């Protein structure tokens, strides 16, 4: 048998069996003590009743008391009705008072005024009537004292039941709160895992898509161009090899962070991520792959790798954007160059950077769609990842593929 607690807060299995057993024992022992005290502590009671009447009342007490004890375990099936019945019959059965008290306490744990008022009234009336018509003796106790004593006993039993019911309700609420906290913790961990998986997938996509697109571009040149001399073929194969090696290195770095524990058992520190300081190197790499790229930047030359458009001489101060913002901006440009190379090969690309500290960093990448204008890509993992990057950074991303041009514009916060 199980000892678990049911959803209604009641114990099950051995715990419930033991709970019923000790209640039965308590009702029996208290009833026997009250019955012995009532019937045999005052010799005048037997003399006043007569031997035959006294014997009949004692037998009636035993029969009614045992009936109350039999009913006690079934009190949860009809609490109000059974409690009213047992409390009423205790008027002729001191032995049943123990069971009646236990049932009154059990009913009070439900904390329902509509049930407690009639049961307490019946308990009071039955006690007064029993003293007035059944247990009268020569030194009869005044009824007002009996009424007060019965009312105090009834109130005490009700208070005990209310306390037990309140404690049970508190324990139920604490268990429910613990369950909700545990479920919330599981949900938070699941969300954290989903977020981490999404972040890793985005980083791996941004890292590998750029390199593999270059590999595919140069591999296509080797496949379809038969006019390359040996030197050009070796140069193209060298570009493919270099980009494949770089892609493998970057993939190994990402996987190493995931798989290898650090010296203290924690995760290994992630390798440095590229920022706008490496933008000129990225653009040179794209140009070497045959993409015509023009940079129009109002940022200081030092922020983009040392080269700048001459028109940007009167730019803002050389305060760099936050590292996170700079990294997001670099990845946005990188993904846009990859998309342009994949979906509009040979078309010129214009990268525009603008902004100032305390405002926004504006990253705009524009390219002609050429013959692929009718099937411009407006979805997929790459552009979805760009939108997510912008949102995580607290900025916005807009896409426009009208008038034969594809424009991606990101506005990222440039906090001081």
Tab-separated table of C-alpha atoms in Angstrom:
chain	number	residue	atom	x	y	z
A	1	UNK	CA	0.000	0.000	0.000
A	2	UNK	CA	1.169	3.492	-0.745
A	3	UNK	CA	1.579	6.263	1.782
A	4	UNK	CA	1.259	9.067	-0.753
A	5	UNK	CA	-1.140	11.943	-0.255
A	6	UNK	CA	-4.132	12.264	-2.544
A	7	UNK	CA	-5.059	15.447	-4.390
A	8	UNK	CA	-7.690	16.283	-1.728
A	9	UNK	CA	-4.971	16.371	0.967
A	10	UNK	CA	-6.051	13.139	2.709
A	11	UNK	CA	-3.456	10.422	3.302
A	12	UNK	CA	-3.645	7.120	1.504
A	13	UNK	CA	-2.486	3.580	2.279
A	14	UNK	CA	-0.884	2.842	5.626
A	15	UNK	CA	-1.042	6.481	6.673
A	16	UNK	CA	-4.823	6.541	6.299
A	17	UNK	CA	-5.231	3.173	8.087
A	18	UNK	CA	-3.161	4.415	11.025
A	19	UNK	CA	-5.074	7.699	11.090
A	20	UNK	CA	-8.415	5.901	11.362
A	21	UNK	CA	-7.030	3.482	13.962
A	22	UNK	CA	-5.796	6.080	16.415
A	23	UNK	CA	-9.001	8.102	16.033
A	24	UNK	CA	-11.062	5.004	16.824
A	25	UNK	CA	-8.890	4.288	19.874
A	26	UNK	CA	-9.115	7.889	21.077
A	27	UNK	CA	-12.921	7.895	20.647
A	28	UNK	CA	-13.249	4.545	22.436
A	29	UNK	CA	-10.981	5.411	25.378
A	30	UNK	CA	-12.491	8.854	25.914
A	31	UNK	CA	-16.008	7.414	25.599
A	32	UNK	CA	-15.278	4.663	28.139
A	33	UNK	CA	-13.777	7.207	30.552
A	34	UNK	CA	-16.820	9.504	30.241
A	35	UNK	CA	-19.269	6.599	30.533
A	36	UNK	CA	-17.611	5.205	33.667
A	37	UNK	CA	-17.472	8.664	35.198
A	38	UNK	CA	-21.142	9.371	34.475
A	39	UNK	CA	-22.610	6.025	35.543
A	40	UNK	CA	-20.408	4.922	38.411
A	41	UNK	CA	-18.885	8.013	40.032
A	42	UNK	CA	-22.148	9.100	41.705
A	43	UNK	CA	-23.968	6.378	43.745
A	44	UNK	CA	-26.953	8.697	44.095
A	45	UNK	CA	-27.592	8.450	40.362
A	46	UNK	CA	-28.229	4.691	40.562
A	47	UNK	CA	-30.363	5.058	43.687
A	48	UNK	CA	-32.430	7.829	42.115
A	49	UNK	CA	-33.103	5.875	38.921
A	50	UNK	CA	-33.709	2.486	40.333
A	51	UNK	CA	-31.762	-0.660	39.594
A	52	UNK	CA	-33.792	-1.756	36.538
A	53	UNK	CA	-33.825	1.645	34.861
A	54	UNK	CA	-30.123	2.135	35.573
A	55	UNK	CA	-29.255	-1.222	34.012
A	56	UNK	CA	-31.360	-0.532	30.928
A	57	UNK	CA	-29.757	2.883	30.421
A	58	UNK	CA	-26.246	1.384	30.754
A	59	UNK	CA	-27.091	-1.268	28.139
A	60	UNK	CA	-28.580	1.433	25.897
A	61	UNK	CA	-25.414	3.494	26.380
A	62	UNK	CA	-23.236	0.563	25.302
A	63	UNK	CA	-25.382	-0.197	22.248
A	64	UNK	CA	-25.595	3.420	21.082
A	65	UNK	CA	-21.915	4.053	21.814
A	66	UNK	CA	-20.830	1.051	19.767
A	67	UNK	CA	-23.112	2.239	16.959
A	68	UNK	CA	-21.397	5.645	17.029
A	69	UNK	CA	-17.982	3.965	16.919
A	70	UNK	CA	-19.044	1.884	13.912
A	71	UNK	CA	-20.265	5.008	12.108
A	72	UNK	CA	-17.061	6.956	12.856
A	73	UNK	CA	-14.893	5.549	9.985
A	74	UNK	CA	-17.626	6.419	7.447
A	75	UNK	CA	-17.919	10.071	8.458
A	76	UNK	CA	-16.345	11.354	5.189
A	77	UNK	CA	-19.112	9.854	3.043
A	78	UNK	CA	-21.855	12.064	4.521
A	79	UNK	CA	-20.151	14.360	7.044
A	80	UNK	CA	-23.065	16.579	8.007
A	81	UNK	CA	-25.762	13.907	8.217
A	82	UNK	CA	-23.696	11.343	10.108
A	83	UNK	CA	-22.296	13.928	12.523
A	84	UNK	CA	-25.785	15.257	13.282
A	85	UNK	CA	-26.993	11.703	13.952
A	86	UNK	CA	-24.114	10.743	16.244
A	87	UNK	CA	-24.235	14.030	18.162
A	88	UNK	CA	-27.993	13.584	18.654
A	89	UNK	CA	-27.764	10.043	20.042
A	90	UNK	CA	-25.105	11.055	22.555
A	91	UNK	CA	-27.999	12.427	24.633
A	92	UNK	CA	-28.490	8.865	25.910
A	93	UNK	CA	-24.930	7.556	25.438
A	94	UNK	CA	-21.916	8.937	27.276
A	95	UNK	CA	-19.922	6.159	25.582
A	96	UNK	CA	-20.726	7.753	22.205
A	97	UNK	CA	-19.480	11.191	23.279
A	98	UNK	CA	-15.929	10.273	22.228
A	99	UNK	CA	-17.029	9.387	18.700
A	100	UNK	CA	-19.300	12.456	18.591
A	101	UNK	CA	-16.436	14.729	19.590
A	102	UNK	CA	-14.105	13.240	16.964
A	103	UNK	CA	-16.786	13.635	14.277
A	104	UNK	CA	-17.485	17.236	15.324
A	105	UNK	CA	-13.767	18.053	15.087
A	106	UNK	CA	-13.592	16.334	11.687
A	107	UNK	CA	-16.583	18.325	10.438
A	108	UNK	CA	-15.052	21.586	11.715
A	109	UNK	CA	-11.918	20.965	9.642
A	110	UNK	CA	-14.090	21.635	6.566
A	111	UNK	CA	-14.590	25.211	7.918
A	112	UNK	CA	-18.141	25.603	6.685
A	113	UNK	CA	-20.338	27.764	8.885
A	114	UNK	CA	-23.522	26.333	7.390
A	115	UNK	CA	-22.545	22.900	8.734
A	116	UNK	CA	-21.067	23.928	12.076
A	117	UNK	CA	-24.005	25.975	13.328
A	118	UNK	CA	-26.668	23.201	13.233
A	119	UNK	CA	-24.271	20.533	14.551
A	120	UNK	CA	-23.133	22.744	17.442
A	121	UNK	CA	-26.775	23.556	18.230
A	122	UNK	CA	-27.721	19.859	18.285
A	123	UNK	CA	-24.679	19.099	20.476
A	124	UNK	CA	-25.753	21.794	22.939
A	125	UNK	CA	-29.427	20.760	23.012
A	126	UNK	CA	-28.669	17.046	23.366
A	127	UNK	CA	-26.299	17.739	26.270
A	128	UNK	CA	-28.868	19.848	28.124
A	129	UNK	CA	-31.690	17.374	27.480
A	130	UNK	CA	-29.546	14.457	28.635
A	131	UNK	CA	-28.820	16.194	31.928
A	132	UNK	CA	-32.422	17.286	32.365
A	133	UNK	CA	-34.212	14.005	31.609
A	134	UNK	CA	-31.709	11.117	31.664
A	135	UNK	CA	-28.959	11.724	34.249
A	136	UNK	CA	-30.941	13.533	36.955
A	137	UNK	CA	-29.732	12.883	40.482
A	138	UNK	CA	-30.518	14.063	43.956
A	139	UNK	CA	-27.953	16.909	43.851
A	140	UNK	CA	-29.110	18.052	40.429
A	141	UNK	CA	-26.788	20.542	38.712
A	142	UNK	CA	-28.480	23.802	37.593
A	143	UNK	CA	-29.326	23.748	33.894
A	144	UNK	CA	-27.634	27.068	33.244
A	145	UNK	CA	-24.331	25.609	34.404
A	146	UNK	CA	-24.874	22.543	32.220
A	147	UNK	CA	-25.673	24.795	29.264
A	148	UNK	CA	-22.514	26.868	29.732
A	149	UNK	CA	-20.311	23.775	30.197
A	150	UNK	CA	-21.775	22.097	27.099
A	151	UNK	CA	-21.341	25.277	25.038
A	152	UNK	CA	-17.701	25.568	26.147
A	153	UNK	CA	-17.009	21.946	25.178
A	154	UNK	CA	-18.700	22.404	21.793
A	155	UNK	CA	-16.758	25.614	21.149
A	156	UNK	CA	-13.476	23.949	22.120
A	157	UNK	CA	-14.098	21.037	19.730
A	158	UNK	CA	-14.997	23.439	16.921
A	159	UNK	CA	-11.881	25.554	17.528
A	160	UNK	CA	-9.682	22.439	17.441
A	161	UNK	CA	-11.262	21.398	14.155
A	162	UNK	CA	-10.876	24.871	12.655
A	163	UNK	CA	-7.212	24.919	13.643
A	164	UNK	CA	-6.588	21.488	12.080
A	165	UNK	CA	-8.466	22.511	8.922
A	166	UNK	CA	-6.500	25.737	8.640
A	167	UNK	CA	-3.227	23.881	9.093
A	168	UNK	CA	-4.196	21.368	6.420
A	169	UNK	CA	-5.136	24.181	4.053
A	170	UNK	CA	-1.804	25.874	4.715
A	171	UNK	CA	0.079	22.639	3.992
A	172	UNK	CA	-1.923	22.141	0.796
A	173	UNK	CA	-1.151	25.671	-0.327
A	174	UNK	CA	2.548	25.189	0.464
A	175	UNK	CA	2.629	21.925	-1.478
A	176	UNK	CA	0.845	23.562	-4.395
A	177	UNK	CA	3.233	26.494	-4.285
A	178	UNK	CA	6.222	24.131	-4.226
A	179	UNK	CA	4.751	22.234	-7.174
A	180	UNK	CA	4.212	25.449	-9.131
A	181	UNK	CA	7.733	26.634	-8.324
A	182	UNK	CA	9.133	23.297	-9.485
A	183	UNK	CA	7.112	23.429	-12.706
A	184	UNK	CA	8.178	27.023	-13.272
A	185	UNK	CA	11.802	26.035	-12.730
A	186	UNK	CA	11.477	23.190	-15.243
A	187	UNK	CA	9.840	25.577	-17.717
A	188	UNK	CA	12.566	28.158	-17.163
A	189	UNK	CA	15.266	25.536	-17.724
A	190	UNK	CA	13.516	24.334	-20.885
A	191	UNK	CA	13.272	27.905	-22.170
A	192	UNK	CA	16.928	28.489	-21.326
A	193	UNK	CA	17.895	25.344	-23.223
A	194	UNK	CA	15.780	26.374	-26.204
A	195	UNK	CA	17.297	29.841	-26.143
A	196	UNK	CA	20.802	28.412	-25.946
A	197	UNK	CA	20.130	25.987	-28.794
A	198	UNK	CA	18.784	28.852	-30.905
A	199	UNK	CA	21.812	31.009	-30.096
A	200	UNK	CA	24.228	28.215	-30.960
A	201	UNK	CA	22.375	27.459	-34.192
A	202	UNK	CA	22.470	31.138	-35.140
A	203	UNK	CA	26.171	31.465	-34.433
A	204	UNK	CA	27.019	28.284	-36.341
A	205	UNK	CA	24.890	29.419	-39.279
A	206	UNK	CA	26.555	32.831	-39.386
A	207	UNK	CA	30.017	31.318	-39.066
A	208	UNK	CA	29.651	28.523	-41.586
A	209	UNK	CA	27.307	30.031	-44.168
A	210	UNK	CA	29.803	32.728	-45.124
A	211	UNK	CA	32.728	30.316	-45.474
A	212	UNK	CA	30.810	27.597	-47.253
A	213	UNK	CA	29.282	30.053	-49.711
A	214	UNK	CA	32.812	31.072	-50.698
A	215	UNK	CA	33.764	27.421	-51.059
A	216	UNK	CA	30.705	26.775	-53.254
A	217	UNK	CA	31.412	29.855	-55.375
A	218	UNK	CA	35.008	28.925	-56.148
A	219	UNK	CA	34.174	25.236	-56.550
A	220	UNK	CA	31.566	26.258	-59.131
A	221	UNK	CA	34.191	28.237	-60.981
A	222	UNK	CA	36.430	25.176	-61.145
A	223	UNK	CA	33.547	23.033	-62.338
A	224	UNK	CA	32.238	25.229	-65.138
A	225	UNK	CA	35.228	27.228	-66.328
A	226	UNK	CA	37.592	25.325	-68.582
A	227	UNK	CA	39.622	28.377	-69.617
A	228	UNK	CA	41.602	28.640	-66.375
A	229	UNK	CA	45.326	28.148	-66.617
A	230	UNK	CA	47.110	25.979	-64.028
A	231	UNK	CA	48.090	28.981	-61.914
A	232	UNK	CA	44.492	30.231	-61.686
A	233	UNK	CA	43.258	26.745	-60.925
A	234	UNK	CA	45.788	26.380	-58.113
A	235	UNK	CA	44.833	29.818	-56.766
A	236	UNK	CA	41.124	28.946	-56.773
A	237	UNK	CA	41.797	25.592	-55.143
A	238	UNK	CA	43.893	27.401	-52.538
A	239	UNK	CA	40.967	29.733	-51.746
A	240	UNK	CA	38.673	26.715	-51.386
A	241	UNK	CA	41.147	24.974	-49.120
A	242	UNK	CA	41.702	28.072	-46.980
A	243	UNK	CA	37.994	28.774	-46.519
A	244	UNK	CA	37.261	25.118	-45.765
A	245	UNK	CA	40.076	25.063	-43.198
A	246	UNK	CA	38.819	28.297	-41.636
A	247	UNK	CA	35.260	26.938	-41.511
A	248	UNK	CA	36.476	23.784	-39.767
A	249	UNK	CA	38.519	25.828	-37.291
A	250	UNK	CA	35.569	28.055	-36.431
A	251	UNK	CA	33.275	25.033	-36.126
A	252	UNK	CA	35.805	23.350	-33.833
A	253	UNK	CA	35.913	26.470	-31.666
A	254	UNK	CA	32.125	26.477	-31.276
A	255	UNK	CA	31.923	22.762	-30.532
A	256	UNK	CA	34.842	22.997	-28.131
A	257	UNK	CA	32.929	25.476	-26.006
A	258	UNK	CA	30.021	23.036	-25.877
A	259	UNK	CA	31.923	19.821	-25.209
A	260	UNK	CA	35.063	20.564	-23.197
A	261	UNK	CA	34.802	21.514	-19.505
A	262	UNK	CA	37.005	24.239	-18.168
A	263	UNK	CA	39.706	23.794	-15.504
A	264	UNK	CA	37.181	24.427	-12.715
A	265	UNK	CA	34.539	22.136	-14.219
A	266	UNK	CA	32.697	24.981	-15.958
A	267	UNK	CA	32.455	25.796	-19.614
A	268	UNK	CA	35.453	26.844	-21.629
A	269	UNK	CA	35.549	30.559	-22.415
A	270	UNK	CA	34.171	31.262	-25.868
A	271	UNK	CA	36.697	32.356	-28.490
A	272	UNK	CA	36.743	36.069	-29.370
A	273	UNK	CA	33.908	37.043	-31.705
A	274	UNK	CA	34.492	39.357	-34.687
A	275	UNK	CA	33.384	42.973	-34.440
A	276	UNK	CA	33.294	45.962	-36.756
A	277	UNK	CA	37.047	46.232	-36.275
A	278	UNK	CA	37.334	43.331	-38.716
A	279	UNK	CA	34.870	44.747	-41.239
A	280	UNK	CA	37.481	45.833	-43.809
A	281	UNK	CA	38.992	42.348	-43.752
A	282	UNK	CA	35.517	40.871	-44.363
A	283	UNK	CA	34.910	43.236	-47.279
A	284	UNK	CA	38.315	42.481	-48.786
A	285	UNK	CA	37.508	38.791	-48.570
A	286	UNK	CA	34.215	39.364	-50.380
A	287	UNK	CA	35.961	41.420	-53.075
A	288	UNK	CA	38.502	38.655	-53.600
A	289	UNK	CA	35.567	36.316	-54.282
A	290	UNK	CA	34.396	38.588	-57.090
A	291	UNK	CA	31.765	40.669	-55.284
A	292	UNK	CA	31.885	44.404	-55.914
A	293	UNK	CA	31.511	45.939	-52.473
A	294	UNK	CA	31.478	49.643	-51.621
A	295	UNK	CA	31.696	50.892	-48.037
A	296	UNK	CA	30.113	54.214	-47.127
A	297	UNK	CA	30.844	54.892	-43.485
A	298	UNK	CA	30.583	57.978	-41.314
A	299	UNK	CA	32.361	56.155	-38.500
A	300	UNK	CA	36.021	56.815	-37.691
A	301	UNK	CA	38.442	54.590	-39.687
A	302	UNK	CA	39.701	52.867	-36.530
A	303	UNK	CA	36.259	51.422	-35.836
A	304	UNK	CA	36.063	49.528	-39.131
A	305	UNK	CA	39.582	48.193	-39.443
A	306	UNK	CA	41.578	51.191	-40.617
A	307	UNK	CA	39.959	52.096	-43.945
A	308	UNK	CA	37.267	54.645	-44.461
A	309	UNK	CA	35.455	56.465	-47.162
A	310	UNK	CA	37.089	59.852	-47.748
A	311	UNK	CA	33.768	61.566	-47.325
A	312	UNK	CA	33.715	60.491	-43.693
A	313	UNK	CA	36.492	62.752	-42.523
A	314	UNK	CA	34.197	64.823	-40.314
A	315	UNK	CA	32.624	61.877	-38.491
A	316	UNK	CA	31.765	61.605	-34.815
A	317	UNK	CA	34.198	60.943	-32.005
A	318	UNK	CA	36.111	57.650	-31.980
A	319	UNK	CA	34.036	56.212	-29.147
A	320	UNK	CA	33.387	52.621	-30.213
A	321	UNK	CA	29.950	50.982	-30.016
A	322	UNK	CA	29.489	48.372	-27.289
A	323	UNK	CA	31.161	45.046	-28.117
A	324	UNK	CA	27.831	43.221	-28.350
A	325	UNK	CA	26.381	45.818	-30.714
A	326	UNK	CA	29.548	45.805	-32.820
A	327	UNK	CA	29.477	42.009	-33.043
A	328	UNK	CA	25.819	41.995	-34.113
A	329	UNK	CA	26.565	44.633	-36.749
A	330	UNK	CA	29.444	42.573	-38.133
A	331	UNK	CA	27.299	39.422	-38.332
A	332	UNK	CA	24.524	41.328	-40.080
A	333	UNK	CA	26.920	42.592	-42.762
A	334	UNK	CA	28.462	39.124	-43.089
A	335	UNK	CA	25.078	37.424	-43.584
A	336	UNK	CA	23.950	40.072	-46.075
A	337	UNK	CA	27.121	39.573	-48.141
A	338	UNK	CA	26.553	35.802	-48.066
A	339	UNK	CA	22.950	36.233	-49.231
A	340	UNK	CA	23.989	38.634	-51.985
A	341	UNK	CA	26.651	36.236	-53.216
A	342	UNK	CA	24.169	33.347	-53.143
A	343	UNK	CA	21.040	34.959	-54.590
A	344	UNK	CA	22.409	37.836	-56.692
A	345	UNK	CA	25.919	36.816	-57.814
A	346	UNK	CA	27.891	39.467	-59.622
A	347	UNK	CA	25.683	42.347	-58.443
A	348	UNK	CA	27.303	45.296	-56.618
A	349	UNK	CA	26.746	45.646	-52.890
A	350	UNK	CA	26.782	48.864	-50.887
A	351	UNK	CA	27.418	48.745	-47.123
A	352	UNK	CA	26.522	51.912	-45.211
A	353	UNK	CA	27.410	52.585	-41.587
A	354	UNK	CA	26.165	55.582	-39.653
A	355	UNK	CA	25.449	56.597	-36.090
A	356	UNK	CA	26.737	58.327	-33.018
A	357	UNK	CA	27.238	57.447	-29.321
A	358	UNK	CA	24.074	57.780	-27.283
A	359	UNK	CA	21.934	57.215	-30.370
A	360	UNK	CA	21.751	54.373	-32.854
A	361	UNK	CA	24.169	52.471	-35.029
A	362	UNK	CA	22.601	52.153	-38.483
A	363	UNK	CA	23.780	49.268	-40.653
A	364	UNK	CA	22.427	49.282	-44.201
A	365	UNK	CA	23.315	46.731	-46.873
A	366	UNK	CA	21.916	47.257	-50.362
A	367	UNK	CA	22.415	45.238	-53.508
A	368	UNK	CA	20.812	44.961	-56.925
A	369	UNK	CA	18.718	41.841	-57.435
A	370	UNK	CA	19.492	41.532	-61.110
A	371	UNK	CA	17.874	38.542	-62.796
A	372	UNK	CA	16.969	37.069	-59.399
A	373	UNK	CA	14.710	39.994	-58.554
A	374	UNK	CA	11.511	37.968	-58.938
A	375	UNK	CA	12.674	35.363	-56.437
A	376	UNK	CA	14.332	37.523	-53.826
A	377	UNK	CA	14.717	35.736	-50.544
A	378	UNK	CA	12.626	37.217	-47.768
A	379	UNK	CA	12.787	34.373	-45.253
A	380	UNK	CA	14.942	31.462	-44.246
A	381	UNK	CA	17.270	30.881	-41.331
A	382	UNK	CA	19.657	33.672	-42.287
A	383	UNK	CA	17.191	36.564	-42.375
A	384	UNK	CA	15.268	35.150	-39.409
A	385	UNK	CA	18.536	35.073	-37.497
A	386	UNK	CA	19.244	38.690	-38.439
A	387	UNK	CA	15.861	39.784	-37.134
A	388	UNK	CA	16.448	37.899	-33.918
A	389	UNK	CA	19.889	39.447	-33.535
A	390	UNK	CA	18.456	42.922	-33.883
A	391	UNK	CA	15.692	42.225	-31.357
A	392	UNK	CA	18.115	40.742	-28.823
A	393	UNK	CA	20.275	43.827	-29.139
A	394	UNK	CA	17.257	46.048	-28.499
A	395	UNK	CA	17.064	47.297	-32.094
A	396	UNK	CA	15.029	46.741	-35.249
A	397	UNK	CA	15.587	45.197	-38.662
A	398	UNK	CA	13.702	46.101	-41.850
A	399	UNK	CA	13.769	44.371	-45.240
A	400	UNK	CA	12.833	45.866	-48.601
A	401	UNK	CA	13.028	44.096	-51.964
A	402	UNK	CA	11.201	46.599	-54.162
A	403	UNK	CA	12.380	48.448	-57.276
A	404	UNK	CA	14.862	45.720	-58.189
A	405	UNK	CA	16.957	46.250	-55.075
A	406	UNK	CA	17.288	44.300	-51.849
A	407	UNK	CA	17.856	46.460	-48.767
A	408	UNK	CA	18.516	45.281	-45.228
A	409	UNK	CA	18.634	48.014	-42.608
A	410	UNK	CA	19.351	47.401	-38.939
A	411	UNK	CA	19.156	50.024	-36.210
A	412	UNK	CA	21.016	49.008	-33.073
A	413	UNK	CA	21.295	51.015	-29.811
A	414	UNK	CA	24.660	52.746	-29.353
A	415	UNK	CA	24.826	53.249	-25.625
A	416	UNK	CA	27.570	55.281	-24.060
